[in-house]
Structure formats: structure tokens, C-alpha cells
PDB file of C-alpha atoms in Angstrom:
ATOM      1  CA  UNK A  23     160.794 -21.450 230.761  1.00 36.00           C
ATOM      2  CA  UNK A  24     158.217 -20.353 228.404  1.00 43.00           C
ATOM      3  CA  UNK A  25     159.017 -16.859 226.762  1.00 47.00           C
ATOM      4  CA  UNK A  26     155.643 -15.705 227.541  1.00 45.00           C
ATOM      5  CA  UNK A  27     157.201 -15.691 231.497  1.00 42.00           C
ATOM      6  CA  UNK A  28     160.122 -13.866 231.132  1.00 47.00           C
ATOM      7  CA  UNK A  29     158.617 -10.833 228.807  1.00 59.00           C
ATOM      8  CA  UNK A  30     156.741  -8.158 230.097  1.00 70.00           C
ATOM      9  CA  UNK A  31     153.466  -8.054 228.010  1.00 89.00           C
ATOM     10  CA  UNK A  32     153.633  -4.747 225.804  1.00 97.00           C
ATOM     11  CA  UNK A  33     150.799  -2.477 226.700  1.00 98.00           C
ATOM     12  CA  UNK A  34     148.208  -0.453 224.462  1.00 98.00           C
ATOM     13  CA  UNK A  35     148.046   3.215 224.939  1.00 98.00           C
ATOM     14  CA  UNK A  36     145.147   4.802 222.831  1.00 98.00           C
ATOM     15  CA  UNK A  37     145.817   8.193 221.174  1.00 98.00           C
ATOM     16  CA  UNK A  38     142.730  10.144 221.503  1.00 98.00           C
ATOM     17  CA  UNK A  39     144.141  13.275 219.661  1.00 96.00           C
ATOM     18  CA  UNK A  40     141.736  12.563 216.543  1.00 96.00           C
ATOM     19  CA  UNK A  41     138.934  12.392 218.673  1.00 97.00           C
ATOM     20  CA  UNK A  42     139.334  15.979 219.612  1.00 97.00           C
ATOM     21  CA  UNK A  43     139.979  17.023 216.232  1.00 96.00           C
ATOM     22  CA  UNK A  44     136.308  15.736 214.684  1.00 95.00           C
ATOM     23  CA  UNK A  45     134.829  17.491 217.589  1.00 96.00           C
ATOM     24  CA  UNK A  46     137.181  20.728 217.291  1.00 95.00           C
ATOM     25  CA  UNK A  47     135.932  20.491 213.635  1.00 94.00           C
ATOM     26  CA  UNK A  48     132.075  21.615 214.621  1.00 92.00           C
ATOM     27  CA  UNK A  49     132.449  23.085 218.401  1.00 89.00           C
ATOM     28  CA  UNK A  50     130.808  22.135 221.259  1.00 92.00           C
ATOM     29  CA  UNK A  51     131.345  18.782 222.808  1.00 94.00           C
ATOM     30  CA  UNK A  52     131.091  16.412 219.800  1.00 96.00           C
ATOM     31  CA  UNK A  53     132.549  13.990 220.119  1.00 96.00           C
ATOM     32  CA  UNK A  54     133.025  13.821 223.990  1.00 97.00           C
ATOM     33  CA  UNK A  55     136.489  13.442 224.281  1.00 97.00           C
ATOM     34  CA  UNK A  56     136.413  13.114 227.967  1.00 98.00           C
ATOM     35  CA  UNK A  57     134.185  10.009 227.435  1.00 98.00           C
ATOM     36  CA  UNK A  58     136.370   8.531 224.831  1.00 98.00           C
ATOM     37  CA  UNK A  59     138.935   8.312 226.990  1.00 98.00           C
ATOM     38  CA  UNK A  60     137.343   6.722 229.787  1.00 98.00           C
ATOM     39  CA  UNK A  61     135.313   4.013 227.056  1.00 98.00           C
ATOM     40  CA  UNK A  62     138.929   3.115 225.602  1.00 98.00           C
ATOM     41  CA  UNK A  63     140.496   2.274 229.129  1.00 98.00           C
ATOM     42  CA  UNK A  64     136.901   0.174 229.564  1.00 98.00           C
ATOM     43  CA  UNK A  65     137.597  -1.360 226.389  1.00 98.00           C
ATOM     44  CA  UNK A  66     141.243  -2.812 227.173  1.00 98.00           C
ATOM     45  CA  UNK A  67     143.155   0.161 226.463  1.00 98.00           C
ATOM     46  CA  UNK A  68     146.090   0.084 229.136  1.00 97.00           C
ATOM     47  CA  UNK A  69     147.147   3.753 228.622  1.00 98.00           C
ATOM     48  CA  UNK A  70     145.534   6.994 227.059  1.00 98.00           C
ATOM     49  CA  UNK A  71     148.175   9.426 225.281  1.00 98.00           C
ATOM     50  CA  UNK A  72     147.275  12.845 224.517  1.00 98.00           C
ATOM     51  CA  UNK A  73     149.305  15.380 222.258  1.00 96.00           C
ATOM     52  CA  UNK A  74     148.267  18.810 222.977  1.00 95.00           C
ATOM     53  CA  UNK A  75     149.971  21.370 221.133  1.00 89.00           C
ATOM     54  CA  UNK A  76     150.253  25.398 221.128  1.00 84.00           C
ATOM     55  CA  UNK A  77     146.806  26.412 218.538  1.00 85.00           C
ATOM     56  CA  UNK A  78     144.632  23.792 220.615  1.00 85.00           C
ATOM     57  CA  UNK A  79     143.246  21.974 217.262  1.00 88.00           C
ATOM     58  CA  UNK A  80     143.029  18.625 218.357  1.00 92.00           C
ATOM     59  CA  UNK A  81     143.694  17.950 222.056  1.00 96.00           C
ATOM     60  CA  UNK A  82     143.534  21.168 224.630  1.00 96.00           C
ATOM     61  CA  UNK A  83     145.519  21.867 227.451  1.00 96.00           C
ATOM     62  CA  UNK A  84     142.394  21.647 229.555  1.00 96.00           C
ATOM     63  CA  UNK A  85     140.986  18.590 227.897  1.00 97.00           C
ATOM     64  CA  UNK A  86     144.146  16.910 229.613  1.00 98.00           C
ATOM     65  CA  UNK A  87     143.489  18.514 233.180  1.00 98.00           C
ATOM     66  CA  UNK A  88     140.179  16.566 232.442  1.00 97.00           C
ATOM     67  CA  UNK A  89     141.003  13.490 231.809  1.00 98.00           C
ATOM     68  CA  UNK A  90     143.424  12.780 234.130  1.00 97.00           C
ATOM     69  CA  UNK A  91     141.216  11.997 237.393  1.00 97.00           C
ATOM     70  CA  UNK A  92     138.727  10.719 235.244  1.00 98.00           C
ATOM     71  CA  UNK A  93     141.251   7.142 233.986  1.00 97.00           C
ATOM     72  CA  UNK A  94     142.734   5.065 236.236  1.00 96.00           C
ATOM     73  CA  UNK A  95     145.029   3.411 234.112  1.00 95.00           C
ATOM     74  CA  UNK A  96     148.293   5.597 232.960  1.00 97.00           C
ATOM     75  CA  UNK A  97     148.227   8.938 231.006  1.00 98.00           C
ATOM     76  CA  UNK A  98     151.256   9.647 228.542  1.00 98.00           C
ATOM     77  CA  UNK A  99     151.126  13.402 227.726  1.00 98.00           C
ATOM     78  CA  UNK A 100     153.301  14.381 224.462  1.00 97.00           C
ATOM     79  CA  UNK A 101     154.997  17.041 223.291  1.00 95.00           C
ATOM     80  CA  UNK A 102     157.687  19.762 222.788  1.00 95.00           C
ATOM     81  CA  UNK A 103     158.726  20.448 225.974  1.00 96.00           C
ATOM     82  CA  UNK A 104     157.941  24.595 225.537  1.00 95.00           C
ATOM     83  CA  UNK A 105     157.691  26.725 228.825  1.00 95.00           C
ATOM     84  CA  UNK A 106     153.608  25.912 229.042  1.00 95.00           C
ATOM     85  CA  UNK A 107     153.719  22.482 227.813  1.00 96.00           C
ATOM     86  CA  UNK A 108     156.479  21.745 231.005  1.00 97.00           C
ATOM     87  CA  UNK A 109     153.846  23.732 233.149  1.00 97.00           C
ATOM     88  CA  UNK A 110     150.911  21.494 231.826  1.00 97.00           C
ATOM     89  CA  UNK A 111     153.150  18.212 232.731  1.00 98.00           C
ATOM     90  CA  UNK A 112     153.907  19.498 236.341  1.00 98.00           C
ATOM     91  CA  UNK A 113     150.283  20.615 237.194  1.00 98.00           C
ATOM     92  CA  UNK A 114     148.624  17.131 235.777  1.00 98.00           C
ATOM     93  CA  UNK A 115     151.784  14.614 237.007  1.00 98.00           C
ATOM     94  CA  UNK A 116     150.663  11.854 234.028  1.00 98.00           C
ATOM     95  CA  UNK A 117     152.347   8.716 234.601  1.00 98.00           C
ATOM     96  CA  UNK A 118     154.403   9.179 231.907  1.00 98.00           C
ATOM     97  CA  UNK A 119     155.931  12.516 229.432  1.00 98.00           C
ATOM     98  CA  UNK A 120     157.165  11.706 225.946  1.00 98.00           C
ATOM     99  CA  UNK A 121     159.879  14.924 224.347  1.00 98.00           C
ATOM    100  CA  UNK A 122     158.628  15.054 220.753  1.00 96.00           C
ATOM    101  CA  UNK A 123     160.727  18.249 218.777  1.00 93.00           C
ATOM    102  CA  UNK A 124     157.685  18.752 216.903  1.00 79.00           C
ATOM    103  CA  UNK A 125     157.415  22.257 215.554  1.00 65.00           C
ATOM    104  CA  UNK A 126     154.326  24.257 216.576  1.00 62.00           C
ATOM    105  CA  UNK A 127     152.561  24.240 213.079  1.00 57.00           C
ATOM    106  CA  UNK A 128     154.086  20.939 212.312  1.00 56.00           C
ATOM    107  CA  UNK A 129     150.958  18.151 210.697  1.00 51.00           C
ATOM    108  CA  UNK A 130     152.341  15.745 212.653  1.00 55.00           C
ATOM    109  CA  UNK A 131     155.093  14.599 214.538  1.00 58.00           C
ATOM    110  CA  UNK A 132     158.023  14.099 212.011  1.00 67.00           C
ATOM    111  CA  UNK A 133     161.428  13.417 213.287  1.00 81.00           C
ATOM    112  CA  UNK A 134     162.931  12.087 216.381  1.00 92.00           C
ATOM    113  CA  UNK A 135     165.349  14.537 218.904  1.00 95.00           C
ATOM    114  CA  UNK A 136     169.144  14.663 217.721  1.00 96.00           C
ATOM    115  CA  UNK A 137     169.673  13.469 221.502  1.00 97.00           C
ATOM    116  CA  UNK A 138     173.473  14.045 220.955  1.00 96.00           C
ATOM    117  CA  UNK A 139     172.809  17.686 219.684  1.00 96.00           C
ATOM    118  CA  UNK A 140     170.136  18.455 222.241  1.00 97.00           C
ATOM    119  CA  UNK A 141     171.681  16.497 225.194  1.00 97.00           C
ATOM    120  CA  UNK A 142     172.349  20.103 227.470  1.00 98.00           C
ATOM    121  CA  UNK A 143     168.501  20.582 226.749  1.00 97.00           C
ATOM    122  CA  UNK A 144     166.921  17.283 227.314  1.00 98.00           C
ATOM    123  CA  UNK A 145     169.427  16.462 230.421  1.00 98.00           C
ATOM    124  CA  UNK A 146     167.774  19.811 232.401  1.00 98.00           C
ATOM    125  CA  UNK A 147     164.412  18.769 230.722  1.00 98.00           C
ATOM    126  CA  UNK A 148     164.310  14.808 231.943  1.00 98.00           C
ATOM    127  CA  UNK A 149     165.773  16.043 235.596  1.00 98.00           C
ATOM    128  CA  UNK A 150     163.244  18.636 235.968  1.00 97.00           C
ATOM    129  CA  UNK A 151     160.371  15.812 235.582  1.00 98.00           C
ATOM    130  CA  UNK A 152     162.139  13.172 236.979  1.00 95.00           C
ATOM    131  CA  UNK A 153     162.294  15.104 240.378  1.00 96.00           C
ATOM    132  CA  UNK A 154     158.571  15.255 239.889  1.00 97.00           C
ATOM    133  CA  UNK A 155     158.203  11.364 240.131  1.00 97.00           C
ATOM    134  CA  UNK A 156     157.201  11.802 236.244  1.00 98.00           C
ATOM    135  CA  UNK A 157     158.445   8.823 233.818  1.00 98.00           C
ATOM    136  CA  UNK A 158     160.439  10.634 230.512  1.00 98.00           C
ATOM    137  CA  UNK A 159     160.362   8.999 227.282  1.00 98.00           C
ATOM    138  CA  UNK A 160     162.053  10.746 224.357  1.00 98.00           C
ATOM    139  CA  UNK A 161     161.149  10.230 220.732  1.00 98.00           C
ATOM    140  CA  UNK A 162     164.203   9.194 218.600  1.00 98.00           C
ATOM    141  CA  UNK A 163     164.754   7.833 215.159  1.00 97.00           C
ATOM    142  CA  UNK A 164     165.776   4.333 215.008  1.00 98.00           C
ATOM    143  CA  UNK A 165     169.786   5.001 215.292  1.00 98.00           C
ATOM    144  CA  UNK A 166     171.566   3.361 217.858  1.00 98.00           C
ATOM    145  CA  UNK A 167     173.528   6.632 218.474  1.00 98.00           C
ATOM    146  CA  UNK A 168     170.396   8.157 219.739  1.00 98.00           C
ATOM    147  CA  UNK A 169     169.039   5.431 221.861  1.00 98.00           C
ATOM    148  CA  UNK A 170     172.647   5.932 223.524  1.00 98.00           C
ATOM    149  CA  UNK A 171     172.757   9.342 223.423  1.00 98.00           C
ATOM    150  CA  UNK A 172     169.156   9.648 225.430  1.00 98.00           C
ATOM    151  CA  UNK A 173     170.050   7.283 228.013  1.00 98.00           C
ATOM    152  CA  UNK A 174     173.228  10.232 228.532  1.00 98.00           C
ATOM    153  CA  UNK A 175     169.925  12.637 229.192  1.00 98.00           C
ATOM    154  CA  UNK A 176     168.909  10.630 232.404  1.00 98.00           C
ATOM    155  CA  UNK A 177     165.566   9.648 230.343  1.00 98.00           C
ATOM    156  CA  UNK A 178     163.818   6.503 231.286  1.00 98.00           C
ATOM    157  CA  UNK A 179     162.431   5.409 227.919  1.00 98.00           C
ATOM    158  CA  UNK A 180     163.042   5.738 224.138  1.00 98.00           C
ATOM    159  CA  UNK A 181     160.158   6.027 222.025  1.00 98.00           C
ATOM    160  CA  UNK A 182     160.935   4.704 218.129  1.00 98.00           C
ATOM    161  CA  UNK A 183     159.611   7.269 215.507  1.00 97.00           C
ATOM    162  CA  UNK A 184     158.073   4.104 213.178  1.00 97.00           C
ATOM    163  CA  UNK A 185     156.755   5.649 210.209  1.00 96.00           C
ATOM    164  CA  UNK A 186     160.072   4.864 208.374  1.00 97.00           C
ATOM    165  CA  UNK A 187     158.882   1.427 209.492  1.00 98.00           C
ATOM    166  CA  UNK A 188     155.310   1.426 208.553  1.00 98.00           C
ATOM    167  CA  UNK A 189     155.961   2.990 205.437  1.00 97.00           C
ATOM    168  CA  UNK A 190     158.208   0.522 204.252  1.00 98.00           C
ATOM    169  CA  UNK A 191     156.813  -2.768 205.929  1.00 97.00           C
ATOM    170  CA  UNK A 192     154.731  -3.239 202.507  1.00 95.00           C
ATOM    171  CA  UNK A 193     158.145  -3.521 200.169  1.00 97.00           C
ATOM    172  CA  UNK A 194     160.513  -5.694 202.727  1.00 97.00           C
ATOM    173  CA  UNK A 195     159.385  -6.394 206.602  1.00 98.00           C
ATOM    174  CA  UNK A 196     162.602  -7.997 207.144  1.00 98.00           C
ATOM    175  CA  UNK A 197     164.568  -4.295 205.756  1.00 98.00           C
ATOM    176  CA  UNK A 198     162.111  -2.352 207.362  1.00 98.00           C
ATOM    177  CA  UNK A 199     162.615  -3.620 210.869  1.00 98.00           C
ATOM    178  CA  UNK A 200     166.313  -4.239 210.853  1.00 98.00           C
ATOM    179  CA  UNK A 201     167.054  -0.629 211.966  1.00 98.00           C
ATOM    180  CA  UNK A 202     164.546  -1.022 214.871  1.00 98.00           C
ATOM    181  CA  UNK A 203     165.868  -3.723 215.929  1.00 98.00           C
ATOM    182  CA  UNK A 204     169.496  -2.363 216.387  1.00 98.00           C
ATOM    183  CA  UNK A 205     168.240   0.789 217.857  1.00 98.00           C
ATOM    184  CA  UNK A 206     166.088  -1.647 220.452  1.00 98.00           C
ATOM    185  CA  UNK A 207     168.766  -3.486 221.389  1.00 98.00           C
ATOM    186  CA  UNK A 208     171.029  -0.052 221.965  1.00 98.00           C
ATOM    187  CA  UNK A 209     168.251   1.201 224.073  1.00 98.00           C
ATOM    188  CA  UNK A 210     168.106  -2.523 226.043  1.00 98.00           C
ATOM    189  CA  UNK A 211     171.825  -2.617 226.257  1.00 98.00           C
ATOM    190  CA  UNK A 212     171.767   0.851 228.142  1.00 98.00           C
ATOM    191  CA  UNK A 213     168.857   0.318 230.886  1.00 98.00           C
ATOM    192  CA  UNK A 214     166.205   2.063 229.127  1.00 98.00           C
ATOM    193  CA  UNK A 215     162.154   0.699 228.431  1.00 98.00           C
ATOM    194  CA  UNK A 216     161.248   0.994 224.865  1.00 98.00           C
ATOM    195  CA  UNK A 217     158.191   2.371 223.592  1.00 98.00           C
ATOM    196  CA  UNK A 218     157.120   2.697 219.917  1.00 98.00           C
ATOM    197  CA  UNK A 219     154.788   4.918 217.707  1.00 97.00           C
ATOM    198  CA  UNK A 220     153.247   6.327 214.403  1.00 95.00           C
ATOM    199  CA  UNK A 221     151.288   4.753 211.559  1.00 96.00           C
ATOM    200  CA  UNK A 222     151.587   1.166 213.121  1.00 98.00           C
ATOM    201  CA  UNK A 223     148.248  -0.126 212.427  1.00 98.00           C
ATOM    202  CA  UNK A 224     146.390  -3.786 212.167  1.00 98.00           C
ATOM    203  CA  UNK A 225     148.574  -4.989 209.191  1.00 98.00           C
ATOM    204  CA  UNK A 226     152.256  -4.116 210.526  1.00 98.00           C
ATOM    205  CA  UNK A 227     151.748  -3.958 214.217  1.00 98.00           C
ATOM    206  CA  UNK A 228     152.419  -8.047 215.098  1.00 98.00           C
ATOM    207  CA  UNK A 229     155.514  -8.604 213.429  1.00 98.00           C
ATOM    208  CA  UNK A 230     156.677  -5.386 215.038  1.00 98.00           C
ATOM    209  CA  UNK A 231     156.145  -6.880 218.427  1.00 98.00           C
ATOM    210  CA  UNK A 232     157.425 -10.356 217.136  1.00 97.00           C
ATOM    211  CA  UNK A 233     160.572  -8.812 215.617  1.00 98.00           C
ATOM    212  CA  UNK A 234     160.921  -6.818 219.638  1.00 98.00           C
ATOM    213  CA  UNK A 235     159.172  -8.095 222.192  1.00 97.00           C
ATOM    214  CA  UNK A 236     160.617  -6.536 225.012  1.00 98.00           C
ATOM    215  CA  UNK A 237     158.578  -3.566 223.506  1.00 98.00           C
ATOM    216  CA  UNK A 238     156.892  -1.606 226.641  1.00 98.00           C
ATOM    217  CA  UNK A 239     154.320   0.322 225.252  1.00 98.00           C
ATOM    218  CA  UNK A 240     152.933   1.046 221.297  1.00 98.00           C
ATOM    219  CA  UNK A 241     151.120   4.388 221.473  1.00 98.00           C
ATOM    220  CA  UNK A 242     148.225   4.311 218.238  1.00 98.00           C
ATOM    221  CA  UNK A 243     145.872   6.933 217.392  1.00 97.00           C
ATOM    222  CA  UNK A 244     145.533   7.901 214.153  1.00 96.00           C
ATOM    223  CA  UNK A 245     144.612   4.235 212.960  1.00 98.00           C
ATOM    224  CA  UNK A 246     142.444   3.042 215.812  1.00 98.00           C
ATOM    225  CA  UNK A 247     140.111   6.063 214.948  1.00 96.00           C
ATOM    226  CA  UNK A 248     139.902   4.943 211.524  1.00 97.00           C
ATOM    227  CA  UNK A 249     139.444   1.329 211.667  1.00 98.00           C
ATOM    228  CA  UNK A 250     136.767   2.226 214.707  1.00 98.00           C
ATOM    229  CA  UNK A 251     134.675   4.093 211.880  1.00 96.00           C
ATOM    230  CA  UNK A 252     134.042   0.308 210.457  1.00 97.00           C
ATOM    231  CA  UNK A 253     134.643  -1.764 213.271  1.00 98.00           C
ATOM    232  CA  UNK A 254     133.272   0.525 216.333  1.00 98.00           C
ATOM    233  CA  UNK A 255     135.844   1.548 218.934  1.00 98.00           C
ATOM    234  CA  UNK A 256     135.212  -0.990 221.461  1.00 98.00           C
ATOM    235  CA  UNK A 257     135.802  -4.095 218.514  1.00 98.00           C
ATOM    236  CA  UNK A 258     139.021  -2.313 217.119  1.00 98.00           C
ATOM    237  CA  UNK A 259     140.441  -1.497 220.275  1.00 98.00           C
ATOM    238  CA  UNK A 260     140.401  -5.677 221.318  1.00 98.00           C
ATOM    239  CA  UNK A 261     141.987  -5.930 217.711  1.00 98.00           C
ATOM    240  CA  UNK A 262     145.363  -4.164 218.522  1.00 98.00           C
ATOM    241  CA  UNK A 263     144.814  -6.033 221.558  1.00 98.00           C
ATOM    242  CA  UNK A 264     145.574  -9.363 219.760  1.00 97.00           C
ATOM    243  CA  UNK A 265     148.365  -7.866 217.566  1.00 97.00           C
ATOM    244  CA  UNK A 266     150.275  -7.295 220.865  1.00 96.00           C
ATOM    245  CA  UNK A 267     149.136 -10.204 223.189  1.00 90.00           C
ATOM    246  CA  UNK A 268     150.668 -12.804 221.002  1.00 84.00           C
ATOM    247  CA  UNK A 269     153.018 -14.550 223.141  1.00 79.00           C
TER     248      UNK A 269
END
């Protein structure tokens, strides 16, 4: 049997978060971020992520009540799971919630949950939008303890924090991916889907999904914006297309 038969293609979810912060730059409606979402799922994109957080200066709490009937394909809302973000989840229903600990004046998500530390938490968190019919994915460094220690929390997914990865896929693929690898096979071994995210990109993304190919879902924003001011959006989003569609 050829492997391309017995693995589930990973899918593309565009992170429009930068989108909103060019147009929060200037006000008004600059780019349309409404409209970018919609033109990514046209061009391939298989999901749209969107990481609103508490000051509003990229994506906004109602830019996410828009978008939602406006894709059909599935919406992955992320976040710290505060007592408004939880609210936003269970008004919008997205097909999919990813638990980032971010902090609210935090640049950028930068760590993965302590899922061993935080299991009380994240157990009440994942039930609460489980009971919703909501998919959970928590964001974890790539430790095998943690991978473990979400599945304890009743999530459905792991999503590996890869800038460790990106960062040092330049000096040593082989020593950048190894801890990846034994967290993905931690979070295989226990029943859980595996997403991945953060600074992948054109150059590092295919030996990523080479190295794990039972990889659900790589969630890019940050670089797709960039390479789409050269390459357009609709030409870079095919790109990342054919870093992940290689088997």
C-alpha cells in the first residue's frame, strides 16, 4: 500500500492575524480582513486561524463573529482561554479552539502550557468546549511529558510550539526535529491529532512534514503575509500548498 493511502493529507490553515494588523495600523477597513479570509479559503487554504487577543491590535473579537458564516471551510480561534475569550469561543462554535498561555501584552505567542502544572485548569477548560461539540487543541513545547500530560486534560489535539524548530533548522535539521519527533510520537501513542505552528515558512516547512507526516494541520501566518508581498497571496498560498502535499 502506497503511504500516500494510509496518511491523512495535512491541511493548511492561514493565519490572517497580520492582515488585521496593517489595516489596524491606518483605521478603517484596509486591508479587508473579512475578504482575506474568504480569498485564502478560495485560494486552497483548508482552514483560517484567527488570534484575537485582549487590546484588539491585530484580530478583533468582532472581526471573528464576521468571519465565521462568511468560510465554509474550518475556523481555528486561538488564545488564552480568559473569561471573554471562552465567551467569544461559545458564541462563534469554530470548528476548532487552540489554549495558547500567551500573556495579554505578550509580542507573540512564546511558550507552550506546562500541561502537568495547569492540568486542574485545562481539564475544566477542554470539558467546557468539548460539551459544546468544539475540537480543543493545546499548544505545548515539544516534550513528550506534555503531549502526555494534555491528553490527561481530555484535549483532542496538541499543537507543537516550532520556533525552537525553525530557529534552529538552519544549523542541524536532523537536531532540530528530533525533539518533535518524540513529542509526535507521545502525542500519537496517546490518541491525540497533532497540529503544528510558528515561524515555519517555505524553506523549513517540507522536511517538517517529511520528518511527521501524520501531522493534521500547520497553522502559518506571519510568513504567508510576507512572502504574499512578493509573490501575491493567491501564488504563495499554492506554495505552502506543495510543501505539505508531498506524498
Amino acid at each position: 500500500m502506497r503511504l500516500k493511502s494510509i496518511l491523512k493529507m495535512t491541511r493548511l490553515s492561514v493565519n490572517i492575524n497580520k492582515i488585521a494588523t496593517i489595516r489596524n495600523s491606518r483605521g478603517g477597513n484596509m486591508p479587508d480582513v473579512e475578504k482575506a479570509a474568504v480569498d485564502c479559503e478560495k485560494f486552497g487554504a483548508e482552514g483560517i486561524t484567527v488570534h484575537p487577543r485582549p487590546d484588539q491590535r491585530h484580530i478583533r473579537y468582532s472581526d471573528v463573529r464576521e468571519i465565521k458564516p462568511l468560510i465554509s471551510t474550518e475556523l481555528n480561534i486561538e488564545g488564552n482561554p480568559i473569561p471573554a475569550f471562552m465567551d467569544l469561543v461559545k458564541e462563534v462554535r469554530p470548528a476548532q479552539v487552540t489554549l495558547v498561555p500567551d500573556a495579554e501584552d505578550a509580542i507573540t505567542s512564546n511558550a507552550g502550557w506546562n500541561t502537568v502544572r495547569n492540568r486542574g485548569f485545562l481539564t475544566e477548560v477542554c470539558s467546557e468546549f468539548r460539551s459544546c461539540g468544539i475540537r480543543t487543541s493545546i499548544f505545548i513545547d515539544p516534550v513528550p511529558a506534555m503531549a502526555e500530560g494534555a491528553a490527561a486534560c481530555g484535549c483532542d489535539r496538541v499543537e507543537l510550539y516550532t520556533e525552537a524548530y525553525a530557529s534552529g533548522y538552519q544549523y542541524g535539521r536532523e537536531a532540530a526535529i528530533a525533539p518533535y519527533i518524540a513529542a509526535a510520537e507521545a502525542a500519537r501513542a496517546c490518541g491525540l491529532g497533532l497540529n503544528a505552528g510558528h515561524d515555519l515558512n517555505l524553506v523549513n516547512l517540507e522536511y517538517f512534514i517529511r520528518s511527521i507526516p501524520w501531522t493534521d494541520e500547520v497553522s502559518i501566518g506571519h510568513a504567508i503575509i510576507c512572502d504574499a508581498l512578493y509573490m501575491g497571496l493567491e501564488k504563495t498560498i499554492k506554495a505552502y500548498l506543495s510543501k505539505i502535499k508531498i506524498f
